[in-house]
XYZ file of C-alpha atoms in Angstrom:
301
model
C -18.961 204.249 -14.581
C -21.661 202.169 -16.192
C -22.731 199.003 -14.506
C -21.447 196.865 -17.314
C -17.832 197.813 -16.474
C -15.495 196.500 -13.774
C -12.581 198.355 -12.186
C -9.303 196.545 -11.550
C -7.344 198.324 -8.788
C -3.582 197.681 -8.659
C -1.838 198.642 -5.406
C 1.967 198.635 -5.541
C 4.077 197.717 -2.442
C 5.960 201.026 -2.248
C 4.606 204.493 -2.023
C 3.193 205.186 -5.404
C -0.139 205.984 -6.767
C -2.629 203.163 -7.282
C -3.570 202.210 -10.814
C -7.065 201.646 -11.982
C -8.011 199.616 -15.033
C -11.527 199.625 -16.309
C -12.788 196.364 -17.782
C -16.071 195.869 -19.470
C -18.239 193.047 -18.269
C -18.156 191.538 -21.752
C -14.368 191.341 -21.653
C -14.367 189.864 -18.157
C -16.881 187.267 -19.176
C -14.913 186.480 -22.312
C -11.673 186.137 -20.409
C -13.394 183.986 -17.772
C -14.894 181.746 -20.412
C -11.521 181.491 -22.172
C -9.708 180.597 -18.952
C -12.308 178.020 -18.018
C -12.158 176.581 -21.501
C -8.362 176.498 -21.349
C -8.488 174.704 -18.005
C -10.986 172.164 -19.338
C -8.904 171.718 -22.473
C -5.756 171.101 -20.446
C -7.602 168.740 -18.130
C -9.083 166.804 -21.062
C -5.785 166.395 -22.891
C -3.991 165.582 -19.618
C -6.510 162.793 -18.955
C -6.294 161.649 -22.561
C -2.485 161.637 -22.369
C -2.504 159.672 -19.126
C -5.028 157.247 -20.635
C -2.908 156.803 -23.757
C 0.191 156.190 -21.649
C -1.682 153.591 -19.639
C -2.939 151.912 -22.809
C 0.588 151.912 -24.220
C 1.920 150.337 -21.022
C -0.877 147.749 -21.108
C -0.231 147.108 -24.795
C 3.447 146.616 -24.115
C 2.616 144.227 -21.299
C 0.204 142.303 -23.532
C 2.795 142.113 -26.287
C 5.340 140.703 -23.876
C 2.756 138.277 -22.516
C 1.741 137.262 -26.036
C 5.369 136.737 -27.016
C 5.884 134.571 -23.910
C 2.702 132.610 -24.623
C 3.759 132.108 -28.233
C 7.114 130.875 -27.015
C 5.363 128.472 -24.657
C 3.064 127.297 -27.463
C 6.043 126.675 -29.715
C 7.723 124.770 -26.904
C 4.523 122.750 -26.440
C 4.404 122.022 -30.172
C 7.984 120.750 -30.001
C 7.188 118.545 -27.004
C 4.068 117.181 -28.694
C 6.130 116.405 -31.797
C 8.757 114.662 -29.684
C 5.995 112.691 -27.969
C 4.612 111.741 -31.392
C 8.055 110.458 -32.425
C 8.319 108.424 -29.196
C 4.842 106.997 -29.738
C 5.828 106.009 -33.266
C 8.935 104.261 -31.915
C 6.769 102.547 -29.296
C 4.394 101.434 -32.052
C 7.304 99.880 -33.923
C 8.477 98.088 -30.774
C 4.936 96.824 -30.267
C 4.903 95.395 -33.803
C 8.312 93.797 -33.403
C 7.248 92.117 -30.161
C 4.102 90.865 -31.858
C 6.160 89.453 -34.713
C 8.460 87.659 -32.283
C 5.406 86.390 -30.402
C 3.843 85.326 -33.743
C 0.766 87.461 -33.169
C 0.839 89.419 -36.441
C 0.354 88.716 -40.120
C 2.758 89.212 -43.015
C 1.129 92.551 -43.809
C 2.047 93.833 -40.350
C 5.646 92.722 -40.881
C 5.868 94.742 -44.075
C 4.649 97.848 -42.284
C 7.762 97.737 -40.120
C 9.837 98.513 -43.187
C 8.289 101.985 -43.510
C 10.357 104.959 -42.450
C 9.441 108.468 -41.393
C 10.311 111.308 -39.125
C 9.435 114.817 -38.010
C 9.629 117.878 -40.237
C 12.930 119.746 -39.978
C 13.011 122.417 -37.287
C 13.612 125.191 -39.809
C 10.548 124.274 -41.871
C 8.534 123.804 -38.720
C 9.427 127.282 -37.445
C 8.517 128.810 -40.797
C 5.224 126.998 -40.749
C 4.471 128.131 -37.212
C 5.424 131.728 -38.008
C 3.079 131.726 -40.987
C 0.243 129.950 -39.178
C -2.406 131.649 -37.118
C -2.140 131.169 -33.359
C -5.674 129.799 -33.136
C -4.977 127.329 -35.922
C -1.769 126.314 -34.165
C -3.563 125.744 -30.863
C -6.325 123.810 -32.620
C -3.682 121.689 -34.333
C -2.036 120.964 -30.986
C -5.402 119.909 -29.580
C -6.018 117.511 -32.467
C -2.487 116.119 -32.152
C -2.884 115.593 -28.413
C -6.246 113.845 -28.972
C -4.659 111.570 -31.578
C -1.719 110.784 -29.321
C -4.079 110.083 -26.413
C -6.022 107.601 -28.536
C -2.753 106.081 -29.734
C -1.478 105.786 -26.153
C -4.700 104.013 -25.109
C -4.328 101.645 -28.066
C -0.714 100.918 -27.118
C -1.765 100.334 -23.500
C -4.388 97.790 -24.598
C -1.923 96.202 -27.001
C 0.727 95.797 -24.303
C -1.911 94.396 -21.929
C -2.790 91.792 -24.561
C 0.901 91.040 -25.106
C 1.468 90.705 -21.374
C -1.440 88.290 -21.043
C -0.150 86.316 -24.036
C 3.401 86.176 -22.685
C 2.132 85.132 -19.253
C 0.221 82.328 -20.925
C 3.348 81.386 -22.879
C 5.410 81.480 -19.687
C 2.860 79.316 -17.908
C 2.813 76.863 -20.821
C 6.623 76.798 -20.930
C 6.872 76.197 -17.180
C 4.277 73.429 -17.493
C 5.992 71.701 -20.427
C 8.061 68.666 -19.326
C 11.282 69.718 -21.018
C 13.994 68.128 -18.847
C 14.895 64.482 -18.183
C 13.331 63.208 -14.953
C 16.411 61.088 -14.266
C 19.832 60.559 -15.796
C 20.341 57.171 -17.444
C 20.051 55.364 -20.768
C 16.877 54.523 -22.647
C 16.399 50.762 -22.787
C 12.982 50.809 -24.413
C 11.611 53.524 -26.710
C 8.056 54.792 -27.195
C 6.117 52.771 -29.751
C 5.870 49.166 -30.916
C 8.249 46.687 -29.316
C 8.698 43.058 -28.391
C 7.414 42.498 -24.871
C 10.130 41.480 -22.392
C 7.516 39.162 -20.873
C 6.618 36.461 -23.397
C 7.997 38.059 -26.582
C 4.655 39.277 -27.983
C 4.395 42.519 -29.990
C 2.962 45.394 -27.968
C 2.743 49.203 -28.014
C 4.939 50.782 -25.370
C 3.289 54.021 -24.221
C 6.391 55.402 -22.495
C 10.166 55.237 -22.467
C 12.168 53.172 -19.984
C 15.220 54.934 -18.527
C 17.587 52.467 -16.874
C 19.691 53.640 -13.920
C 20.659 52.501 -10.452
C 18.139 51.958 -7.690
C 17.697 54.968 -5.424
C 18.522 57.577 -8.081
C 16.545 60.780 -7.499
C 13.626 61.443 -9.864
C 12.859 65.113 -10.514
C 9.753 66.812 -11.850
C 10.386 67.857 -15.464
C 7.928 70.798 -15.193
C 5.636 72.682 -12.835
C 2.431 70.937 -11.898
C 0.202 69.366 -9.262
C 0.561 65.782 -8.099
C -2.647 64.100 -9.279
C -2.024 60.559 -8.031
C 0.370 58.545 -5.872
C -0.431 54.820 -5.787
C 0.818 51.266 -6.157
C -0.316 49.356 -9.241
C 0.348 45.726 -10.142
C 2.031 46.413 -13.499
C 4.028 49.602 -12.805
C 4.478 49.223 -9.060
C 4.869 52.434 -7.055
C 3.788 55.279 -9.361
C 3.278 59.057 -9.431
C 1.154 61.057 -11.885
C 1.559 64.849 -12.227
C -0.941 67.162 -13.923
C 0.899 70.079 -15.582
C -2.151 71.848 -17.000
C -2.804 72.688 -20.645
C -3.815 69.042 -21.138
C -0.326 67.732 -20.262
C 0.373 65.104 -17.592
C 3.384 62.884 -16.839
C 3.528 59.386 -15.407
C 6.360 57.747 -13.425
C 6.439 54.017 -12.667
C 8.508 51.325 -10.895
C 9.608 53.743 -8.116
C 11.209 52.419 -4.967
C 9.631 55.292 -3.043
C 7.516 58.405 -3.715
C 8.253 61.521 -1.648
C 5.231 63.597 -2.740
C 1.550 63.395 -1.902
C -1.506 63.852 -4.069
C -2.486 67.512 -4.286
C 1.040 68.811 -3.691
C 2.429 71.535 -5.981
C 5.774 70.766 -7.571
C 8.129 72.854 -9.674
C 10.595 71.886 -12.342
C 13.556 70.163 -10.663
C 11.725 69.213 -7.450
C 12.335 65.700 -6.122
C 9.278 63.435 -6.458
C 10.750 59.987 -5.689
C 13.504 57.439 -6.265
C 14.170 54.920 -9.031
C 13.247 51.343 -8.124
C 12.239 47.938 -9.497
C 8.703 47.665 -8.158
C 5.853 46.106 -10.083
C 6.288 44.128 -13.312
C 9.916 44.923 -14.103
C 13.090 43.151 -15.225
C 15.466 45.583 -13.508
C 15.822 49.011 -11.942
C 14.538 51.703 -14.282
C 12.008 54.552 -14.578
C 8.905 54.085 -16.681
C 8.315 57.640 -17.956
C 5.175 58.523 -19.934
C 3.704 61.793 -21.217
C -0.019 62.204 -21.905
C -1.516 65.004 -24.006
C -5.268 65.361 -23.506
C -5.295 61.757 -22.320
C -3.420 60.413 -25.357
C 0.112 58.965 -24.897
C 2.781 60.882 -26.842
C 6.495 60.263 -27.273
C 8.293 61.876 -24.287
C 11.275 62.607 -26.546
C 9.133 65.267 -28.208
C 9.541 67.356 -25.049
C 13.017 66.392 -23.872
C 16.026 68.636 -24.530
């Protein structure tokens, strides 16, 4: 047999003659090449199939992740919108407080009459569905930046309001707004006929007549500036309330405070007497504003 042929010997299990098949080398090579090609083909498409299945699984996972992220973004948009509504309400409260505190102009008052509100949820969902995710995220970023700036502005505004209200509270606590003693006014603030000689004079206080020993109370918070005995008003006490306001008490029988002591509205400072130049038991009560005598009735309730 020529060299370019191969012999395929088939041996059966039982007693029978063996079979010989002659194959040319060209056929064997062709079959070998075909088989190898078939194996490579199957391996290639098997790998490609596995790769496609993996990509499909990854794509499915990414779709689920994207859907979850979109849901989270939509939830974030809703929360940002709710925060914007709350900030708008807070802005309105800020303006109302400023109006009550008389810290705003008429133009600011008119702005309170404006109304507004968020877009309906249906329209918002349509808008979000039509919008690009990147545009949506960028919009959220701008909204958050705006709300952050607004929150800082509100914080500063409330700090200013707090400082203003503290000042108001301090001024209110330092304003002599209650009667230092119960009694009846026998001499008003202003021009009068002097009880000593009958000449016309300017009375810089009011005289409150009451029994000797009646408790005198501080009409406001302050610091005792002076406790002394003077020829005309006898035993006296002067309290500095700050903000340019001071009060003066004369003709006491006894003072129970010392200079430098802190007193609060309602604290006992002394007792009614008849000391000094006086015609009877009473309290000489004066109020000074920046060193100028003013009518105490301006402050009394």
